[in-house]
Amino acid sequence: MARVSQEHLDARRRQILDGAARCFARNGFHATSMQDVLREVDLSAGAVYRYFGGKEELIAAIVTEALDTVQGSFEEAALQRPPEPPDVLIAGVMERVLAGRDMWHGEDGFPRLLIQVWTETLRNDKLAALMRDGYDRVREAWIKVVEAYQEAGLMRADVPASDVARTMIAAAQGFAAQQALFGEVPIEVLRNGLRGLMSMGEQKIS
């Protein structure tokens, strides 16, 4: 029997993850069955279960991938001296995450999945632990960005970097939540809004 290449295995895993993400984005976690996923990816149960033990493993893999994308984006930004300003940086990361719209079943797929994940963590201890670990890793990456701002004299150094990082994360999360609840909004809205907040103090109010 011919050995299956690692490239083939990786491509098949990618196929399954993409198909599952589309199902979850369309119908939610609870309304999606493994049979739905099998139909979406047009594979046998044996082929899918070779990679994932069930729906919870699929959800965990998708969540981990999304968190890794965000973490990687900010770790890359932290290497710049100084990093791009928050309006450019935060909007750019969100744009990169949303760029996987084929995987997420449309530009609103990721925000919809995000809301579902948050809800699921309230009843799923394993997923909650995964989210906490992922959030901590992302927050550490954002803290490095804030510290780079402070070192460059672009941001007040007397404000804890962790506090600023949490607020920056909240801005990205809130924007995603608004997209899920109220419909798609251009990334430019997030960029403009942050730029407006950053402009306070630049001009005196008459």
XYZ file of C-alpha atoms in Angstrom:
206
model
C 0.000 0.000 0.000
C 1.398 3.374 -1.015
C 2.217 5.737 1.826
C 0.102 8.872 2.037
C 2.207 12.029 1.893
C 2.132 14.592 4.681
C 1.015 17.161 2.125
C -2.047 15.037 1.355
C -2.813 14.579 5.054
C -2.534 18.317 5.691
C -4.769 19.121 2.711
C -7.421 16.652 3.889
C -7.372 18.077 7.405
C -7.713 21.572 5.928
C -10.668 20.411 3.841
C -12.448 19.039 6.897
C -11.796 22.136 9.029
C -12.991 24.498 6.298
C -16.152 22.489 5.743
C -16.921 22.286 9.456
C -16.382 26.042 9.858
C -18.845 26.727 7.043
C -21.436 24.467 8.690
C -20.991 26.063 12.105
C -21.159 29.574 10.646
C -24.395 28.767 8.811
C -26.271 26.812 11.454
C -24.468 27.106 14.777
C -22.751 24.441 16.842
C -25.804 22.738 18.294
C -27.787 22.582 15.066
C -24.823 21.103 13.185
C -24.288 17.359 13.348
C -21.297 15.332 12.247
C -23.490 14.076 9.400
C -23.840 17.684 8.238
C -20.059 18.010 8.243
C -19.652 14.744 6.317
C -22.048 15.965 3.652
C -20.328 19.346 3.474
C -16.866 17.893 2.890
C -18.136 14.915 0.851
C -16.071 12.400 2.808
C -16.818 9.166 4.617
C -17.110 9.000 8.387
C -13.898 7.004 8.548
C -11.987 9.634 6.611
C -13.158 12.434 8.925
C -12.788 10.545 12.216
C -9.211 9.744 11.278
C -8.444 13.399 11.972
C -11.058 14.464 14.510
C -12.807 12.457 17.202
C -16.037 14.441 16.956
C -17.678 17.823 16.857
C -15.981 19.162 19.991
C -12.540 18.450 18.558
C -13.498 20.271 15.382
C -14.712 23.278 17.360
C -11.520 23.305 19.436
C -9.329 23.142 16.325
C -11.176 26.036 14.671
C -10.989 28.164 17.821
C -7.274 27.441 18.222
C -6.593 28.374 14.613
C -8.433 31.696 14.950
C -6.590 32.577 18.154
C -3.245 31.629 16.601
C -3.974 33.959 13.667
C -4.642 36.905 15.972
C -1.689 36.112 18.234
C 0.688 35.765 15.305
C -0.435 39.059 13.805
C 0.257 40.989 16.981
C 3.529 39.232 17.732
C 4.668 40.252 14.255
C 3.539 43.815 14.904
C 5.414 43.889 18.217
C 8.705 43.314 16.371
C 8.322 46.655 14.582
C 9.917 49.639 16.315
C 7.638 51.366 16.873
C 4.583 49.323 15.878
C 1.951 50.858 13.637
C -0.549 53.084 15.498
C -3.539 51.313 17.087
C -6.034 52.377 14.413
C -3.909 50.780 11.703
C -2.776 47.810 13.793
C -6.111 46.664 15.221
C -7.989 47.194 11.962
C -5.257 45.366 10.080
C -5.459 42.314 12.335
C -9.236 42.171 12.045
C -8.917 42.508 8.284
C -6.469 39.599 8.196
C -8.769 37.389 10.257
C -11.797 38.260 8.143
C -9.794 37.675 4.966
C -10.405 33.955 5.430
C -14.001 34.518 4.364
C -14.078 31.350 2.244
C -13.297 29.283 5.311
C -15.692 31.245 7.521
C -18.554 31.098 4.967
C -18.606 34.782 4.132
C -17.187 37.853 5.812
C -19.705 37.601 8.654
C -18.838 33.945 9.305
C -16.024 34.604 11.773
C -18.017 37.074 13.907
C -20.940 34.633 14.019
C -18.630 31.816 15.054
C -17.091 34.054 17.698
C -20.453 34.708 19.343
C -21.223 30.995 19.313
C -17.861 30.168 20.858
C -18.401 32.662 23.663
C -21.794 31.123 24.386
C -20.434 27.591 24.240
C -17.688 28.362 26.759
C -20.376 28.986 29.397
C -21.347 25.305 29.329
C -18.210 23.579 28.030
C -15.350 23.544 30.547
C -12.800 22.188 28.076
C -13.556 24.887 25.538
C -13.548 27.509 28.294
C -10.055 26.407 29.338
C -8.908 26.525 25.713
C -10.313 30.031 25.325
C -8.658 31.241 28.530
C -5.302 29.883 27.410
C -5.721 31.415 23.959
C -6.824 34.749 25.408
C -3.788 34.829 27.703
C -1.465 34.200 24.756
C -3.129 36.895 22.675
C -3.041 39.357 25.593
C 0.680 38.762 26.072
C 1.239 39.580 22.399
C -0.780 42.794 22.729
C 1.111 43.777 25.893
C 4.353 43.627 23.899
C 2.837 46.013 21.374
C 1.775 48.467 24.094
C 5.199 48.283 25.732
C 6.766 49.115 22.359
C 4.504 52.190 22.126
C 5.571 53.244 25.610
C 9.265 52.691 24.921
C 8.984 54.874 21.817
C 7.298 57.647 23.805
C 4.073 57.306 21.815
C 1.923 56.305 24.780
C 1.831 57.249 28.437
C 4.105 54.976 30.429
C 2.207 55.420 33.707
C -0.755 53.356 32.452
C -0.337 49.573 32.918
C 0.366 47.933 29.567
C -1.924 45.034 30.472
C -4.850 47.434 30.965
C -4.304 48.992 27.546
C -3.959 45.537 25.969
C -7.280 44.392 27.415
C -8.984 47.515 26.076
C -7.509 47.004 22.612
C -8.741 43.406 22.648
C -12.190 44.617 23.711
C -12.292 46.991 20.721
C -11.630 44.123 18.307
C -14.076 41.803 20.076
C -16.761 44.469 20.177
C -16.388 45.191 16.482
C -16.731 41.482 15.696
C -19.790 41.212 17.944
C -21.464 44.154 16.188
C -20.885 42.491 12.830
C -22.454 39.267 14.076
C -25.471 40.987 15.614
C -26.140 43.910 13.276
C -24.615 42.977 9.923
C -21.388 43.553 8.054
C -19.510 46.786 8.640
C -16.436 47.849 6.625
C -13.109 47.599 8.457
C -12.670 51.275 7.643
C -15.344 52.056 10.262
C -13.203 50.468 12.987
C -10.101 52.239 11.699
C -11.862 55.624 11.592
C -13.389 55.170 15.025
C -10.063 54.372 16.638
C -8.420 57.257 14.800
C -11.096 59.591 16.137
C -10.552 58.439 19.726
C -6.793 58.799 19.316
C -7.221 62.406 18.129
C -8.567 63.648 21.475
C -6.218 66.273 22.844
C -4.801 67.121 19.443
C -7.175 70.068 19.131
C -8.511 72.318 21.849
C -12.287 72.409 22.136
C -13.449 76.013 21.734
